mmCIF file of C-alpha atoms and ligand atoms in Angstrom:
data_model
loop_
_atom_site.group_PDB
_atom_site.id
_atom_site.type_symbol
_atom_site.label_atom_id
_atom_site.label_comp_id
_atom_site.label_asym_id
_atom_site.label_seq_id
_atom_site.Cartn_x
_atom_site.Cartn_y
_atom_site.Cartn_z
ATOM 1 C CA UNK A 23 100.695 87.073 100.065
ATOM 2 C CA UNK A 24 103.534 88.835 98.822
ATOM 3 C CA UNK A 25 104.763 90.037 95.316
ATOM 4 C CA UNK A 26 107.318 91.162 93.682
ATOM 5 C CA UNK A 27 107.996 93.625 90.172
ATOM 6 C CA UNK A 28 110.751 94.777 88.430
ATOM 7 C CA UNK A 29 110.751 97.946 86.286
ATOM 8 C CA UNK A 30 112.978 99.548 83.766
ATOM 9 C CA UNK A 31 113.335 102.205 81.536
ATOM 10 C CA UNK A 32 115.712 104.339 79.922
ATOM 11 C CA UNK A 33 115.567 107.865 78.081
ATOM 12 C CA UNK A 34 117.852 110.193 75.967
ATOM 13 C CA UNK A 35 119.135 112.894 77.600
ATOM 14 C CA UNK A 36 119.052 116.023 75.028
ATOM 15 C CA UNK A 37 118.815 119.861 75.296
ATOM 16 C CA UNK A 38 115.638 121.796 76.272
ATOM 17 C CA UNK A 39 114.477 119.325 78.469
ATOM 18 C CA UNK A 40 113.728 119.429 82.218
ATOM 19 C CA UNK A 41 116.064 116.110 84.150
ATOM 20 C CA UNK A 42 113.288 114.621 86.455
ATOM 21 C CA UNK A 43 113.981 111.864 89.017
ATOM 22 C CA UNK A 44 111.144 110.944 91.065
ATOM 23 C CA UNK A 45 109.365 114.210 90.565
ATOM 24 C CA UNK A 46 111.929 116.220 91.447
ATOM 25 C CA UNK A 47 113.825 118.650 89.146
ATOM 26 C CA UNK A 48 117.836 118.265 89.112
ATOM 27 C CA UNK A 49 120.415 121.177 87.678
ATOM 28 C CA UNK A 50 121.232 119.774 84.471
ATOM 29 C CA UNK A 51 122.228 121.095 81.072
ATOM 30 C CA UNK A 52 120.188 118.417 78.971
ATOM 31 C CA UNK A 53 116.693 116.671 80.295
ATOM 32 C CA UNK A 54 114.888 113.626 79.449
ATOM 33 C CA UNK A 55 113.223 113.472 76.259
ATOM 34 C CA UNK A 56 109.690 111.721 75.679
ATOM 35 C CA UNK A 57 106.370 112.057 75.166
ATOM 36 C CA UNK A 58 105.167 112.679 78.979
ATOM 37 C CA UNK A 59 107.921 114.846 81.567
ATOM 38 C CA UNK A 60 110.164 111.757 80.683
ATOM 39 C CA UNK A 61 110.908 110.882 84.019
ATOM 40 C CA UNK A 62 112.821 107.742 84.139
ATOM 41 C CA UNK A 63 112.605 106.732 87.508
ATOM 42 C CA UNK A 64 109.403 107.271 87.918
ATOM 43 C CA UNK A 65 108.274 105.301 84.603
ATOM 44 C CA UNK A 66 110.323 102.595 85.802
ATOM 45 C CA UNK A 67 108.177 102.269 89.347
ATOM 46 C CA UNK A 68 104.742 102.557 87.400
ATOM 47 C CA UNK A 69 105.996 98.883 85.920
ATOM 48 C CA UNK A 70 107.318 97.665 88.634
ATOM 49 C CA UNK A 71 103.890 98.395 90.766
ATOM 50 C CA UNK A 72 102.573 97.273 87.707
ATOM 51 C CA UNK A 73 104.101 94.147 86.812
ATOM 52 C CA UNK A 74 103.967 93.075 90.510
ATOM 53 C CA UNK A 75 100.404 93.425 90.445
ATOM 54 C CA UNK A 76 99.797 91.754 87.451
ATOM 55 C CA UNK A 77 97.817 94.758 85.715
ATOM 56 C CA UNK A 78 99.620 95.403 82.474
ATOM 57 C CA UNK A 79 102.633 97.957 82.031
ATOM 58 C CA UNK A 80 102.990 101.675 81.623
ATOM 59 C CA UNK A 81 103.148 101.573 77.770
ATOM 60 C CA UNK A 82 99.236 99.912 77.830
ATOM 61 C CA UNK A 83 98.103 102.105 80.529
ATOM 62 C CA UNK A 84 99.378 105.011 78.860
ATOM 63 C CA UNK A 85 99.948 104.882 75.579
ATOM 64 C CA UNK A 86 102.500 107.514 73.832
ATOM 65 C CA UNK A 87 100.205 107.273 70.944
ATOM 66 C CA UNK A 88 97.509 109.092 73.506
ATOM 67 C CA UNK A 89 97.286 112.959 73.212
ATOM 68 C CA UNK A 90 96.333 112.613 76.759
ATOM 69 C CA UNK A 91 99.767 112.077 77.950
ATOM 70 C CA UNK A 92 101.634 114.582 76.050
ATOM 71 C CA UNK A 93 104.043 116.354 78.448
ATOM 72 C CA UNK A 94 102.091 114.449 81.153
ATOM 73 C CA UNK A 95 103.177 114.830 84.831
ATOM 74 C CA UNK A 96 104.287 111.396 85.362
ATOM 75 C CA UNK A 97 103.736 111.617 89.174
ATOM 76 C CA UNK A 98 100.487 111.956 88.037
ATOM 77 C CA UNK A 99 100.589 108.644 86.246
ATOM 78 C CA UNK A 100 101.912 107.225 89.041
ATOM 79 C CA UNK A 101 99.086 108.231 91.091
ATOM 80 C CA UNK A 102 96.906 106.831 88.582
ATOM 81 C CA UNK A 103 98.955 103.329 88.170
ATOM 82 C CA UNK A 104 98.586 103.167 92.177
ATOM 83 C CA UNK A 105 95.360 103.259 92.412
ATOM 84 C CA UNK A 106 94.751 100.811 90.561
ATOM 85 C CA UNK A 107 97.169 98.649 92.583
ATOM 86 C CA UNK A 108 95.560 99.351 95.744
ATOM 87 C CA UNK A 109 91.800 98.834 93.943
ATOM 88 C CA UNK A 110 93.218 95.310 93.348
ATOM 89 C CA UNK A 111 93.991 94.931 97.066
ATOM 90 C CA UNK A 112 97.195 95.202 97.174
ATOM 91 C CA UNK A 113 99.397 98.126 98.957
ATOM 92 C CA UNK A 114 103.352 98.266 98.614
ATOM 93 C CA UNK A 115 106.059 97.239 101.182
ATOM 94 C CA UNK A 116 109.066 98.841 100.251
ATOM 95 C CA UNK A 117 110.651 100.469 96.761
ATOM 96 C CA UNK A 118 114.155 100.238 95.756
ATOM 97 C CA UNK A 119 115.661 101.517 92.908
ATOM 98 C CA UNK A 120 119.108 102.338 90.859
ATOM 99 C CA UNK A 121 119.365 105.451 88.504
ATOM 100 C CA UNK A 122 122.455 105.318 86.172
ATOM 101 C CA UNK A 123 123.723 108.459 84.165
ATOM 102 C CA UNK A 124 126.973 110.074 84.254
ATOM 103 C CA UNK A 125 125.861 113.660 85.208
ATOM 104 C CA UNK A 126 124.272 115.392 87.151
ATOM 105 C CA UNK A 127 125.348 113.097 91.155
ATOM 106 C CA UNK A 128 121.969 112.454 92.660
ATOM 107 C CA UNK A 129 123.165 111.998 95.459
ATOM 108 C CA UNK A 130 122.391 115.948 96.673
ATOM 109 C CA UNK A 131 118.708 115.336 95.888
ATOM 110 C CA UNK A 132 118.467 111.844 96.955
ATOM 111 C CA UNK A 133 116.161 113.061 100.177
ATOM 112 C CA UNK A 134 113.793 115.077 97.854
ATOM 113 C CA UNK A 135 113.302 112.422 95.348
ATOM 114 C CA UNK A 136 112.709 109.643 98.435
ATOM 115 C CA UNK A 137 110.409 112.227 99.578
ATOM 116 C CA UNK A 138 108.710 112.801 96.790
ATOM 117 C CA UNK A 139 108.351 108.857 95.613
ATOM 118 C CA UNK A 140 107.108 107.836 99.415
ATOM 119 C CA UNK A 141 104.296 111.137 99.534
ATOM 120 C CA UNK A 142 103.006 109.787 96.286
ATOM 121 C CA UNK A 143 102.673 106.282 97.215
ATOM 122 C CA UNK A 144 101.392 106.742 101.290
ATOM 123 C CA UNK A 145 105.179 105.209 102.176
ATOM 124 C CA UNK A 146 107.464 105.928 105.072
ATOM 125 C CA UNK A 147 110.086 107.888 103.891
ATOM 126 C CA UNK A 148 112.504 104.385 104.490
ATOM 127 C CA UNK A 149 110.270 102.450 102.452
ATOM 128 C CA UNK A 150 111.909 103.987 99.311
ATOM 129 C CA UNK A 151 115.931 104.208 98.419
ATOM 130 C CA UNK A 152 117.231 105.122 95.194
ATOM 131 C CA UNK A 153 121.006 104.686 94.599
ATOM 132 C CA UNK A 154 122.914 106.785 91.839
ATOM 133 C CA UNK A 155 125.441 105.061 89.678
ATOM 134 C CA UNK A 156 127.580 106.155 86.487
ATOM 135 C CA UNK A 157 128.352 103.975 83.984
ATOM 136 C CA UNK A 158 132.376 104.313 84.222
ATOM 137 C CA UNK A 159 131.844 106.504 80.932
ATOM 138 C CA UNK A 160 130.733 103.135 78.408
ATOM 139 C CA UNK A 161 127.894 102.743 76.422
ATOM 140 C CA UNK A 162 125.419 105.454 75.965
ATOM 141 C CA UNK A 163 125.407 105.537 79.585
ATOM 142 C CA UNK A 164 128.320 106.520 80.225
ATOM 143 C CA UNK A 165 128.707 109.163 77.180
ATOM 144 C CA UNK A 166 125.892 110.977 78.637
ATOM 145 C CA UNK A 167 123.316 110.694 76.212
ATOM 146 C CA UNK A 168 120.767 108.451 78.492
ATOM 147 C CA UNK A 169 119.804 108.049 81.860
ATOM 148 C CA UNK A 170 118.539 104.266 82.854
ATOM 149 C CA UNK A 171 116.417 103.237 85.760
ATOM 150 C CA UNK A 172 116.093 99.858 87.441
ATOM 151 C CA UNK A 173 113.418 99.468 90.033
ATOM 152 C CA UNK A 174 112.129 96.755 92.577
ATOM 153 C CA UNK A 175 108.822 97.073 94.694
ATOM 154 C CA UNK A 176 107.103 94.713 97.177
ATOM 155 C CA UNK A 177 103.473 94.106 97.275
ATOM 156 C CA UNK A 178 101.454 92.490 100.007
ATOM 157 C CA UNK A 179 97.723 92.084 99.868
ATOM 158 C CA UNK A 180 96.008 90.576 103.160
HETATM 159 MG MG1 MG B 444 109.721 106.234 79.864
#
């Protein structure tokens, strides 16, 4: 059997903040703000793996109103979230994903951040893609003050 999740999420980009995609840190003048590292890709994949799997979303797993995930690492959450997808039986196919901001071009760290997404979740390094788009300067988007991510993941379970 096969399934598949979708996951999104979005954060403000603001000063005095580190920009995380994937687990890896990009040059950047302003950083995502929230209550864990704010990484939005990341965040995104926990509910896709989630939602796929049927076990809830990131919010219920780990909820902001939690001390324990203040300035969490959320590579760490993601470990977490994917154990619990592979205690249900299920292990993932592929990941593929689309991370929209204006600035900074991920492109440059595109091999790190697949890297860092397929060590995490025991993946072939072609297993996971992750495109970066702009926003053709609309919206919040495209002024800069957010960063979105869209992600897709395939589960199969024996
Ligand atoms: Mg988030």
């Amino acid at each position: 059997m096969v399934r598949i999740g979708l996951g999104r999420d979005l954060h403000r980009l603001v000063s005095g903040r580190r920009f995380l995609l994937g687990g890896v840190e990009l040059p950047s003048p302003v950083g995502e703000q929230g209550h864990s590292d704010g990484d939005v890709l990341v965040h995104a994949l926990i509910d896709a793996l989630l939602g796929a799997a049927g076990l809830g979303d990131i919010g219920e797993l780990f909820p902001p109103s939690d001390a324990t995930w203040q300035d969490a690492d959320s590579l760490h959450l993601l470990a977490i979230a994917f154990d619990k997808v592979k205690a249900a039986g299920w292990s993932v196919v592929n990941i593929d994903a689309v991370v929209t901001c204006e600035a900074p071009k991920l492109l440059p760290h595109r091999a790190a951040i697949r890297a860092s997404v397929a060590a995490t979740l025991e993946l072939p390094i072609d297993a996971v893609f992750v495109k970066g788009k702009t926003n053709e300067g609309c919206d919040s988007l495209g002024k800069g003050h957010a960063v979105e991510a869209l992600v897709v993941c395939l589960l199969e379970r024996a």
